Amino acid sequence: MTIGDITPKKEKKSRRGKQVIDEKAPLLPNRQGEDGDVLSGTSSSGDHHAGVLEGWFGAHWWNGRAFILLVTTLGVFAPLACFKRIGHYAAHLMLVFPIVFYPLRLNLDGLLFPSSRALVHDNVRFTVITVSLISLIFMGANFIPSIWDAFQFTGATAAVCLGFIFPASITLRDRHNIATRRDKILCIFMIVLAVFSNLIAIYSDAYALIKKESSTRE
């Protein structure tokens, strides 16, 4: 390999590094500032929006924006930044879990108990739904042999649910009484077709998984 072959590779690597710096560097101060606003609150156009800590404990010097940013920088961001490598993005997945879990619990409560009071005011219902969901997630994570198998099944179901079943179900519910009879018939047809295609996709994924396991045992 000659020097002429190495030089373009170094230049390409340098350009790629500069592109990453240009894209990521401005995002970090914005992201950290958002964390400070969420925890300590923010003021804009004469209106003050209380943060989480200010809403819980009131306005104090220790939950001000500057002090919160200092604590989160030294206590959270700095230790996480000291990792030289993060294998399979484990920390990212663990930190994302509560963010994904919150809307799941909230929407499940609205589906099962539409006429009940807010979930934050009912500790019994909150505990039952939380424990049930975590138990189901724990059992599912233990029974699923590989994350790639999970991706196959979720990919076969999520797109159909988001694109057809959920919108059609919302139209059938028709809370504002604006859907026509033709709209409801079309929604029923969409749900039936989506469920049928979903079952075929799940069957094909399950058959491929069973066939793969049987071939590996042989």
Coordinates of N, CA and C in Angstrom, one line a residue:
M1 N 0.9 -1.2 0.0 CA 0.0 0.0 0.0 C 0.9 1.2 0.0
T2 N 0.6 2.1 -0.9 CA 1.4 3.3 -1.1 C 0.9 4.5 -0.2
I3 N 1.7 5.5 -0.1 CA 1.3 6.7 0.6 C 0.1 7.4 0.0
G4 N 0.0 7.3 -1.3 CA -1.1 7.9 -2.1 C -2.4 7.2 -1.7
D5 N -2.4 5.9 -1.4 CA -3.6 5.2 -1.0 C -4.0 5.5 0.4
I6 N -3.1 5.8 1.3 CA -3.4 6.1 2.7 C -4.0 7.5 2.8
T7 N -3.5 8.5 2.1 CA -3.9 9.9 2.3 C -5.3 10.1 2.0
P8 N -6.0 9.6 0.9 CA -7.4 9.8 0.8 C -8.2 9.2 1.9
K9 N -7.8 8.1 2.5 CA -8.5 7.5 3.6 C -8.4 8.4 4.8
K10 N -7.3 8.9 5.1 CA -7.2 9.8 6.2 C -8.0 11.1 6.0
E11 N -8.0 11.6 4.8 CA -8.8 12.8 4.5 C -10.3 12.5 4.7
K12 N -10.7 11.3 4.2 CA -12.1 10.9 4.3 C -12.5 10.7 5.8
K13 N -11.6 10.1 6.6 CA -11.9 9.9 8.0 C -11.9 11.3 8.7
S14 N -11.1 12.2 8.3 CA -11.1 13.5 8.9 C -12.4 14.3 8.6
R15 N -12.8 14.2 7.4 CA -14.1 14.8 7.0 C -15.3 14.3 7.7
R16 N -15.3 12.9 7.9 CA -16.3 12.3 8.6 C -16.3 12.7 10.1
G17 N -15.1 12.8 10.7 CA -15.1 13.3 12.1 C -15.5 14.7 12.2
K18 N -15.2 15.6 11.3 CA -15.6 16.9 11.4 C -17.1 17.0 11.2
Q19 N -17.7 16.2 10.4 CA -19.2 16.2 10.2 C -19.9 15.8 11.4
V20 N -19.3 14.8 12.1 CA -19.9 14.3 13.4 C -19.9 15.4 14.4
I21 N -18.7 16.1 14.5 CA -18.6 17.2 15.5 C -19.5 18.3 15.2
D22 N -19.7 18.7 13.9 CA -20.6 19.7 13.5 C -22.0 19.4 13.8
E23 N -22.4 18.1 13.7 CA -23.8 17.7 14.0 C -24.1 17.5 15.5
K24 N -23.2 16.9 16.2 CA -23.4 16.6 17.6 C -23.1 17.6 18.6
A25 N -22.1 18.4 18.3 CA -21.6 19.4 19.3 C -22.7 20.4 19.7
P26 N -23.5 21.0 18.7 CA -24.5 21.9 19.1 C -25.7 21.3 19.9
L27 N -25.9 20.0 19.7 CA -27.0 19.3 20.4 C -26.8 19.1 21.8
L28 N -25.6 19.0 22.3 CA -25.3 18.6 23.7 C -25.7 19.8 24.6
P29 N -25.3 21.0 24.4 CA -25.8 22.1 25.2 C -27.3 22.3 25.2
N30 N -27.9 22.1 24.1 CA -29.4 22.2 24.0 C -30.0 21.1 24.8
R31 N -29.5 19.9 24.7 CA -30.0 18.7 25.5 C -29.9 18.9 27.0
Q32 N -28.7 19.4 27.4 CA -28.5 19.7 28.8 C -29.4 20.8 29.3
G33 N -29.6 21.8 28.5 CA -30.4 22.9 28.9 C -31.9 22.5 29.0
E34 N -32.3 21.6 28.2 CA -33.7 21.0 28.3 C -33.9 20.3 29.6
D35 N -32.8 19.5 30.0 CA -32.9 18.8 31.3 C -33.0 19.8 32.5
G36 N -32.3 20.9 32.4 CA -32.4 22.0 33.4 C -33.8 22.6 33.4
D37 N -34.3 22.9 32.3 CA -35.7 23.5 32.2 C -36.7 22.5 32.8
V38 N -36.6 21.3 32.5 CA -37.6 20.3 33.0 C -37.5 20.2 34.5
L39 N -36.3 20.2 35.0 CA -36.2 20.0 36.5 C -36.4 21.2 37.3
S40 N -35.9 22.4 36.8 CA -36.0 23.6 37.6 C -37.0 24.6 37.1
G41 N -37.5 24.4 35.9 CA -38.4 25.4 35.4 C -37.8 26.4 34.4
T42 N -38.6 27.1 33.7 CA -38.2 28.1 32.7 C -39.2 29.2 32.6
S43 N -38.7 30.4 32.2 CA -39.5 31.6 32.0 C -39.3 32.1 30.6
S44 N -40.5 32.4 30.0 CA -40.4 32.9 28.6 C -41.6 33.8 28.4
S45 N -41.4 35.0 27.8 CA -42.5 35.9 27.5 C -43.3 36.3 28.7
G46 N -42.6 36.4 29.8 CA -43.3 36.8 31.1 C -44.0 35.7 31.8
D47 N -44.1 34.5 31.2 CA -44.7 33.4 31.8 C -43.7 32.4 32.4
H48 N -43.9 31.9 33.6 CA -43.0 31.0 34.3 C -43.6 29.6 34.3
H49 N -42.9 28.6 33.8 CA -43.3 27.2 33.8 C -42.5 26.5 34.9
A50 N -43.2 26.1 35.9 CA -42.5 25.4 37.0 C -41.9 24.1 36.6
G51 N -40.7 23.8 37.1 CA -40.1 22.5 36.8 C -40.6 21.4 37.8
V52 N -40.0 20.2 37.6 CA -40.4 19.1 38.5 C -40.1 19.4 39.9
L53 N -38.8 19.7 40.2 CA -38.4 20.0 41.6 C -39.1 21.2 42.2
E54 N -39.3 22.2 41.4 CA -40.0 23.4 41.9 C -41.4 23.1 42.2
G55 N -42.1 22.2 41.4 CA -43.5 21.9 41.6 C -43.6 21.0 42.9
W56 N -42.6 20.2 43.2 CA -42.6 19.3 44.3 C -42.3 20.1 45.6
F57 N -41.2 20.9 45.6 CA -40.7 21.5 46.9 C -40.8 23.0 46.9
G58 N -41.3 23.6 45.9 CA -41.3 25.1 45.9 C -40.0 25.7 45.4
A59 N -40.0 27.0 45.2 CA -38.8 27.6 44.7 C -37.7 27.8 45.8
H60 N -36.5 27.2 45.6 CA -35.4 27.3 46.5 C -34.1 27.5 45.7
W61 N -33.1 27.9 46.4 CA -31.8 28.2 45.7 C -31.3 26.9 45.1
W62 N -31.5 25.7 45.8 CA -30.9 24.5 45.4 C -31.7 23.8 44.2
N63 N -32.9 24.3 43.8 CA -33.5 23.8 42.6 C -33.6 24.9 41.5
G64 N -32.7 25.9 41.6 CA -32.5 26.8 40.6 C -31.8 26.2 39.4
R65 N -31.9 26.9 38.2 CA -31.4 26.3 37.0 C -29.9 26.1 37.0
A66 N -29.2 27.1 37.5 CA -27.7 27.0 37.5 C -27.2 25.9 38.4
F67 N -27.8 25.8 39.6 CA -27.4 24.7 40.5 C -27.8 23.3 40.0
I68 N -29.0 23.2 39.4 CA -29.4 21.9 38.8 C -28.5 21.5 37.7
L69 N -28.1 22.4 36.8 CA -27.2 22.1 35.7 C -25.9 21.7 36.3
L70 N -25.4 22.3 37.3 CA -24.1 21.9 37.9 C -24.2 20.5 38.5
V71 N -25.3 20.2 39.2 CA -25.4 18.9 39.9 C -25.5 17.8 38.8
T72 N -26.4 18.0 37.8 CA -26.6 17.0 36.7 C -25.3 16.8 35.9
T73 N -24.5 17.9 35.7 CA -23.3 17.8 35.0 C -22.3 16.9 35.7
L74 N -22.1 17.2 37.0 CA -21.1 16.5 37.9 C -21.6 15.1 38.3
G75 N -22.9 15.0 38.5 CA -23.4 13.7 39.1 C -23.9 12.8 38.1
V76 N -24.3 13.2 36.9 CA -24.9 12.3 35.9 C -24.1 12.3 34.6
F77 N -23.9 13.5 34.0 CA -23.3 13.5 32.6 C -21.8 13.1 32.7
A78 N -21.1 13.7 33.7 CA -19.7 13.4 33.8 C -19.3 12.0 34.0
P79 N -20.0 11.3 35.0 CA -19.7 9.8 35.1 C -20.1 9.0 33.9
L80 N -21.2 9.4 33.2 CA -21.5 8.6 32.0 C -20.6 8.9 30.9
A81 N -20.0 10.1 30.8 CA -19.1 10.4 29.8 C -17.7 9.8 30.0
C82 N -17.4 9.3 31.2 CA -16.2 8.7 31.5 C -16.1 7.2 31.0
F83 N -17.2 6.7 30.5 CA -17.1 5.3 29.9 C -16.4 5.5 28.6
K84 N -15.3 4.6 28.4 CA -14.6 4.7 27.1 C -15.4 4.0 26.0
R85 N -16.2 3.1 26.3 CA -17.1 2.5 25.3 C -18.4 2.0 25.9
I86 N -19.4 2.0 25.2 CA -20.7 1.5 25.6 C -21.1 0.4 24.7
G87 N -20.9 -1.0 25.1 CA -21.2 -2.1 24.3 C -22.7 -2.3 24.2
H88 N -23.3 -2.6 22.8 CA -24.7 -2.9 22.5 C -25.6 -1.8 23.0
Y89 N -25.1 -0.5 23.4 CA -26.0 0.6 23.8 C -26.8 0.2 25.0
A90 N -26.2 -0.5 26.0 CA -26.9 -1.0 27.2 C -27.5 0.1 28.0
A91 N -26.6 1.1 28.3 CA -27.1 2.2 29.2 C -28.2 3.0 28.5
H92 N -28.1 3.2 27.2 CA -29.2 3.9 26.5 C -30.5 3.2 26.6
L93 N -30.5 1.8 26.4 CA -31.7 1.1 26.5 C -32.3 1.1 27.9
M94 N -31.5 1.1 28.9 CA -32.0 1.1 30.3 C -32.6 2.4 30.6
L95 N -32.0 3.5 30.1 CA -32.5 4.8 30.4 C -33.8 5.2 29.6
V96 N -33.9 4.5 28.5 CA -35.1 4.8 27.6 C -36.3 4.0 28.2
F97 N -36.1 2.9 28.9 CA -37.2 2.1 29.3 C -38.3 2.9 30.1
P98 N -38.0 3.7 31.1 CA -39.1 4.4 31.8 C -39.8 5.4 30.9
I99 N -39.1 5.9 29.9 CA -39.7 6.9 29.0 C -40.8 6.2 28.1
V100 N -40.4 5.0 27.7 CA -41.4 4.2 26.9 C -42.5 3.6 27.7
F101 N -42.1 3.3 29.0 CA -43.1 2.6 29.9 C -44.2 3.6 30.3
Y102 N -43.9 4.9 30.5 CA -44.8 5.8 31.0 C -46.1 6.0 30.0
P103 N -45.9 6.2 28.7 CA -47.1 6.3 27.9 C -47.8 5.0 27.7
L104 N -47.1 3.9 27.8 CA -47.7 2.6 27.7 C -48.7 2.4 28.9
R105 N -48.2 2.7 30.1 CA -49.1 2.6 31.3 C -50.3 3.6 31.3
L106 N -50.0 4.8 30.8 CA -51.0 5.8 30.8 C -52.1 5.4 29.8
N107 N -51.7 5.0 28.6 CA -52.7 4.6 27.6 C -53.5 3.3 27.9
L108 N -52.8 2.4 28.5 CA -53.5 1.2 29.0 C -54.5 1.5 30.0
D109 N -54.2 2.4 30.9 CA -55.2 2.8 31.9 C -56.4 3.5 31.3
G110 N -56.1 4.3 30.3 CA -57.2 5.0 29.6 C -58.1 4.0 28.8
L111 N -57.5 2.9 28.3 CA -58.2 1.9 27.6 C -59.1 1.0 28.5
L112 N -58.5 0.6 29.7 CA -59.2 -0.2 30.6 C -60.2 0.5 31.5
F113 N -59.8 1.7 31.9 CA -60.6 2.5 32.9 C -60.9 3.9 32.3
P114 N -61.7 4.0 31.2 CA -61.9 5.3 30.6 C -62.7 6.3 31.4
S115 N -63.5 5.8 32.4 CA -64.3 6.7 33.1 C -63.8 7.0 34.6
S116 N -62.7 6.4 34.9 CA -62.1 6.5 36.2 C -61.4 7.8 36.4
R117 N -61.0 8.2 37.6 CA -60.3 9.4 37.9 C -58.8 9.2 37.4
A118 N -58.1 10.3 37.4 CA -56.7 10.3 36.8 C -55.9 9.3 37.6
L119 N -55.0 8.6 36.8 CA -54.2 7.6 37.4 C -53.3 8.1 38.5
V120 N -52.8 9.3 38.4 CA -51.9 9.8 39.5 C -52.6 10.0 40.8
H121 N -53.9 10.0 40.8 CA -54.7 10.1 42.1 C -55.2 8.8 42.6
D122 N -54.9 7.7 42.0 CA -55.3 6.4 42.4 C -54.1 5.5 42.6
N123 N -53.6 5.4 43.8 CA -52.4 4.6 44.0 C -52.6 3.1 43.8
V124 N -53.8 2.6 44.1 CA -54.1 1.2 44.0 C -54.0 0.8 42.5
R125 N -54.7 1.6 41.7 CA -54.8 1.3 40.2 C -53.4 1.5 39.6
F126 N -52.7 2.5 40.1 CA -51.3 2.7 39.6 C -50.4 1.6 39.9
T127 N -50.5 1.0 41.1 CA -49.6 -0.1 41.5 C -50.0 -1.3 40.7
V128 N -51.3 -1.6 40.6 CA -51.7 -2.9 39.9 C -51.3 -2.8 38.4
I129 N -51.5 -1.7 37.8 CA -51.1 -1.6 36.3 C -49.6 -1.7 36.2
T130 N -48.8 -1.0 37.1 CA -47.4 -1.0 37.0 C -46.8 -2.4 37.2
V131 N -47.3 -3.1 38.3 CA -46.7 -4.4 38.6 C -47.1 -5.4 37.5
S132 N -48.3 -5.3 37.0 CA -48.8 -6.2 35.9 C -47.9 -6.0 34.7
L133 N -47.7 -4.8 34.3 CA -47.0 -4.6 33.0 C -45.5 -5.0 33.2
I134 N -44.9 -4.7 34.3 CA -43.5 -5.1 34.5 C -43.4 -6.6 34.6
S135 N -44.3 -7.3 35.2 CA -44.3 -8.7 35.2 C -44.4 -9.3 33.8
L136 N -45.3 -8.8 33.0 CA -45.5 -9.3 31.7 C -44.2 -9.0 30.8
I137 N -43.6 -7.8 31.0 CA -42.4 -7.5 30.3 C -41.3 -8.4 30.7
F138 N -41.2 -8.7 32.0 CA -40.1 -9.6 32.5 C -40.3 -11.0 32.0
M139 N -41.5 -11.5 32.0 CA -41.7 -12.9 31.4 C -41.4 -12.9 29.9
G140 N -41.9 -11.9 29.2 CA -41.6 -11.8 27.8 C -40.1 -11.8 27.5
A141 N -39.4 -11.0 28.3 CA -37.9 -10.9 28.0 C -37.2 -12.2 28.3
N142 N -37.8 -13.0 29.3 CA -37.1 -14.3 29.6 C -37.5 -15.4 28.6
F143 N -38.7 -15.3 28.0 CA -39.1 -16.3 27.1 C -38.6 -16.1 25.7
I144 N -38.3 -14.8 25.3 CA -37.8 -14.5 24.0 C -36.3 -14.9 23.9
P145 N -36.0 -15.8 23.0 CA -34.6 -16.3 23.0 C -33.6 -15.2 22.5
S146 N -34.0 -14.4 21.6 CA -33.1 -13.4 21.0 C -33.8 -12.1 20.7
I147 N -33.2 -11.0 20.8 CA -33.8 -9.7 20.5 C -34.2 -9.6 19.0
W148 N -33.4 -10.3 18.1 CA -33.8 -10.3 16.7 C -35.1 -11.0 16.4
D149 N -35.3 -12.0 17.2 CA -36.6 -12.7 17.1 C -37.8 -11.8 17.5
A150 N -37.5 -11.0 18.5 CA -38.5 -10.0 19.0 C -38.7 -8.9 17.9
F151 N -37.7 -8.5 17.3 CA -37.8 -7.5 16.2 C -38.7 -8.0 15.1
Q152 N -38.6 -9.3 14.8 CA -39.4 -9.9 13.7 C -40.9 -9.8 14.0
F153 N -41.2 -10.2 15.2 CA -42.7 -10.2 15.6 C -43.2 -8.7 15.8
T154 N -42.4 -7.9 16.4 CA -42.9 -6.5 16.6 C -42.9 -5.8 15.2
G155 N -42.0 -6.1 14.3 CA -42.1 -5.5 13.0 C -43.3 -5.9 12.2
A156 N -43.7 -7.2 12.5 CA -44.9 -7.7 11.8 C -46.2 -7.2 12.3
T157 N -46.2 -6.7 13.6 CA -47.4 -6.3 14.2 C -47.5 -4.8 14.4
A158 N -46.4 -4.1 14.7 CA -46.5 -2.7 15.0 C -46.9 -1.8 13.8
A159 N -46.4 -2.1 12.6 CA -46.8 -1.3 11.4 C -48.3 -1.5 11.1
V160 N -48.8 -2.7 11.2 CA -50.2 -3.0 11.0 C -51.1 -2.3 12.0
C161 N -50.7 -2.3 13.2 CA -51.5 -1.7 14.3 C -51.5 -0.2 14.1
L162 N -50.3 0.4 13.9 CA -50.2 1.9 13.8 C -50.9 2.4 12.5
G163 N -50.8 1.6 11.4 CA -51.3 2.1 10.2 C -52.7 1.8 9.9
F164 N -53.3 0.7 10.5 CA -54.6 0.3 10.1 C -55.6 0.1 11.4
I165 N -55.1 -0.7 12.3 CA -56.0 -1.1 13.4 C -56.3 0.1 14.3
F166 N -55.3 0.8 14.8 CA -55.6 1.9 15.7 C -56.4 3.0 15.1
P167 N -56.0 3.5 13.9 CA -56.9 4.6 13.3 C -58.3 4.1 13.0
A168 N -58.5 2.9 12.6 CA -59.8 2.4 12.4 C -60.6 2.3 13.7
S169 N -59.9 1.8 14.7 CA -60.6 1.7 16.0 C -61.0 3.1 16.6
I170 N -60.2 4.1 16.4 CA -60.6 5.4 16.8 C -61.8 5.9 16.0
T171 N -61.8 5.7 14.7 CA -63.0 6.1 13.9 C -64.3 5.3 14.4
L172 N -64.1 4.1 14.7 CA -65.3 3.3 15.1 C -65.8 3.8 16.5
R173 N -64.9 4.2 17.3 CA -65.4 4.8 18.6 C -66.2 6.1 18.4
D174 N -65.7 6.9 17.5 CA -66.5 8.1 17.1 C -67.1 8.9 18.3
R175 N -66.2 9.5 19.0 CA -66.6 10.2 20.2 C -67.4 11.5 19.9
H176 N -67.1 12.0 18.7 CA -67.8 13.3 18.3 C -68.9 13.1 17.3
N177 N -69.3 11.8 17.1 CA -70.4 11.5 16.2 C -70.3 12.1 14.8
I178 N -69.2 12.0 14.2 CA -69.0 12.6 12.9 C -68.8 11.5 11.8
A179 N -68.6 10.2 12.2 CA -68.3 9.2 11.2 C -69.6 8.7 10.6
T180 N -69.6 8.5 9.3 CA -70.8 8.0 8.6 C -70.8 6.5 8.6
R181 N -71.9 5.9 8.2 CA -72.1 4.4 8.1 C -71.0 3.8 7.2
R182 N -70.8 4.5 6.1 CA -69.8 4.1 5.1 C -68.4 4.1 5.7
D183 N -68.1 5.1 6.5 CA -66.8 5.1 7.2 C -66.6 4.0 8.2
K184 N -67.7 3.6 8.9 CA -67.6 2.5 9.9 C -67.4 1.2 9.2
I185 N -68.1 1.0 8.1 CA -68.0 -0.3 7.3 C -66.6 -0.4 6.8
L186 N -66.0 0.7 6.3 CA -64.7 0.7 5.8 C -63.7 0.4 6.9
C187 N -63.9 0.9 8.1 CA -63.0 0.7 9.2 C -63.0 -0.8 9.6
I188 N -64.2 -1.4 9.6 CA -64.3 -2.8 10.0 C -63.6 -3.6 9.0
F189 N -63.7 -3.3 7.7 CA -63.0 -4.0 6.6 C -61.5 -3.9 6.8
M190 N -61.0 -2.7 7.2 CA -59.6 -2.5 7.4 C -59.1 -3.3 8.6
I191 N -59.9 -3.4 9.7 CA -59.4 -4.1 10.8 C -59.4 -5.6 10.5
V192 N -60.4 -6.1 9.8 CA -60.4 -7.5 9.5 C -59.2 -7.9 8.5
L193 N -59.0 -7.0 7.5 CA -57.9 -7.3 6.6 C -56.5 -7.2 7.3
A194 N -56.4 -6.2 8.3 CA -55.2 -6.0 9.0 C -54.9 -7.2 9.9
V195 N -55.9 -7.7 10.6 CA -55.8 -8.8 11.5 C -55.4 -10.1 10.7
F196 N -56.0 -10.3 9.5 CA -55.7 -11.4 8.7 C -54.3 -11.4 8.2
S197 N -53.8 -10.3 7.7 CA -52.4 -10.1 7.3 C -51.5 -10.2 8.4
N198 N -51.9 -9.7 9.6 CA -51.0 -9.8 10.8 C -50.8 -11.3 11.2
L199 N -51.9 -12.1 11.2 CA -51.8 -13.5 11.5 C -50.9 -14.2 10.6
I200 N -51.0 -13.9 9.3 CA -50.1 -14.6 8.3 C -48.6 -14.2 8.6
A201 N -48.4 -12.9 8.9 CA -47.0 -12.5 9.2 C -46.5 -13.2 10.5
I202 N -47.3 -13.3 11.5 CA -46.9 -13.9 12.7 C -46.6 -15.4 12.5
Y203 N -47.5 -16.0 11.7 CA -47.3 -17.5 11.4 C -46.0 -17.7 10.7
S204 N -45.7 -16.9 9.7 CA -44.5 -17.1 8.9 C -43.3 -16.9 9.8
D205 N -43.3 -15.9 10.7 CA -42.2 -15.7 11.6 C -42.0 -16.8 12.6
A206 N -43.1 -17.3 13.1 CA -43.1 -18.4 14.1 C -42.6 -19.7 13.4
Y207 N -43.0 -19.9 12.1 CA -42.6 -21.1 11.4 C -41.1 -21.1 11.1
A208 N -40.6 -19.9 10.7 CA -39.2 -19.7 10.4 C -38.4 -19.9 11.7
L209 N -38.9 -19.4 12.8 CA -38.2 -19.6 14.1 C -38.1 -21.0 14.5
I210 N -39.2 -21.8 14.4 CA -39.2 -23.2 14.8 C -38.4 -24.0 13.8
K211 N -38.4 -23.7 12.6 CA -37.6 -24.4 11.6 C -36.1 -24.2 11.8
K212 N -35.8 -22.9 12.2 CA -34.4 -22.6 12.5 C -33.9 -23.3 13.7
E213 N -34.7 -23.4 14.8 CA -34.3 -24.1 16.0 C -34.1 -25.6 15.7
S214 N -35.1 -26.2 14.9 CA -35.0 -27.6 14.6 C -33.7 -28.0 13.8
S215 N -33.3 -27.1 12.9 CA -32.1 -27.3 12.1 C -30.9 -27.2 12.9
T216 N -30.9 -26.3 13.9 CA -29.7 -26.1 14.8 C -29.5 -27.3 15.7
R217 N -30.6 -27.9 16.1 CA -30.5 -29.1 17.0 C -30.0 -30.3 16.2
E218 N -30.4 -30.4 15.0 CA -29.9 -31.5 14.2 C -28.4 -31.4 13.9

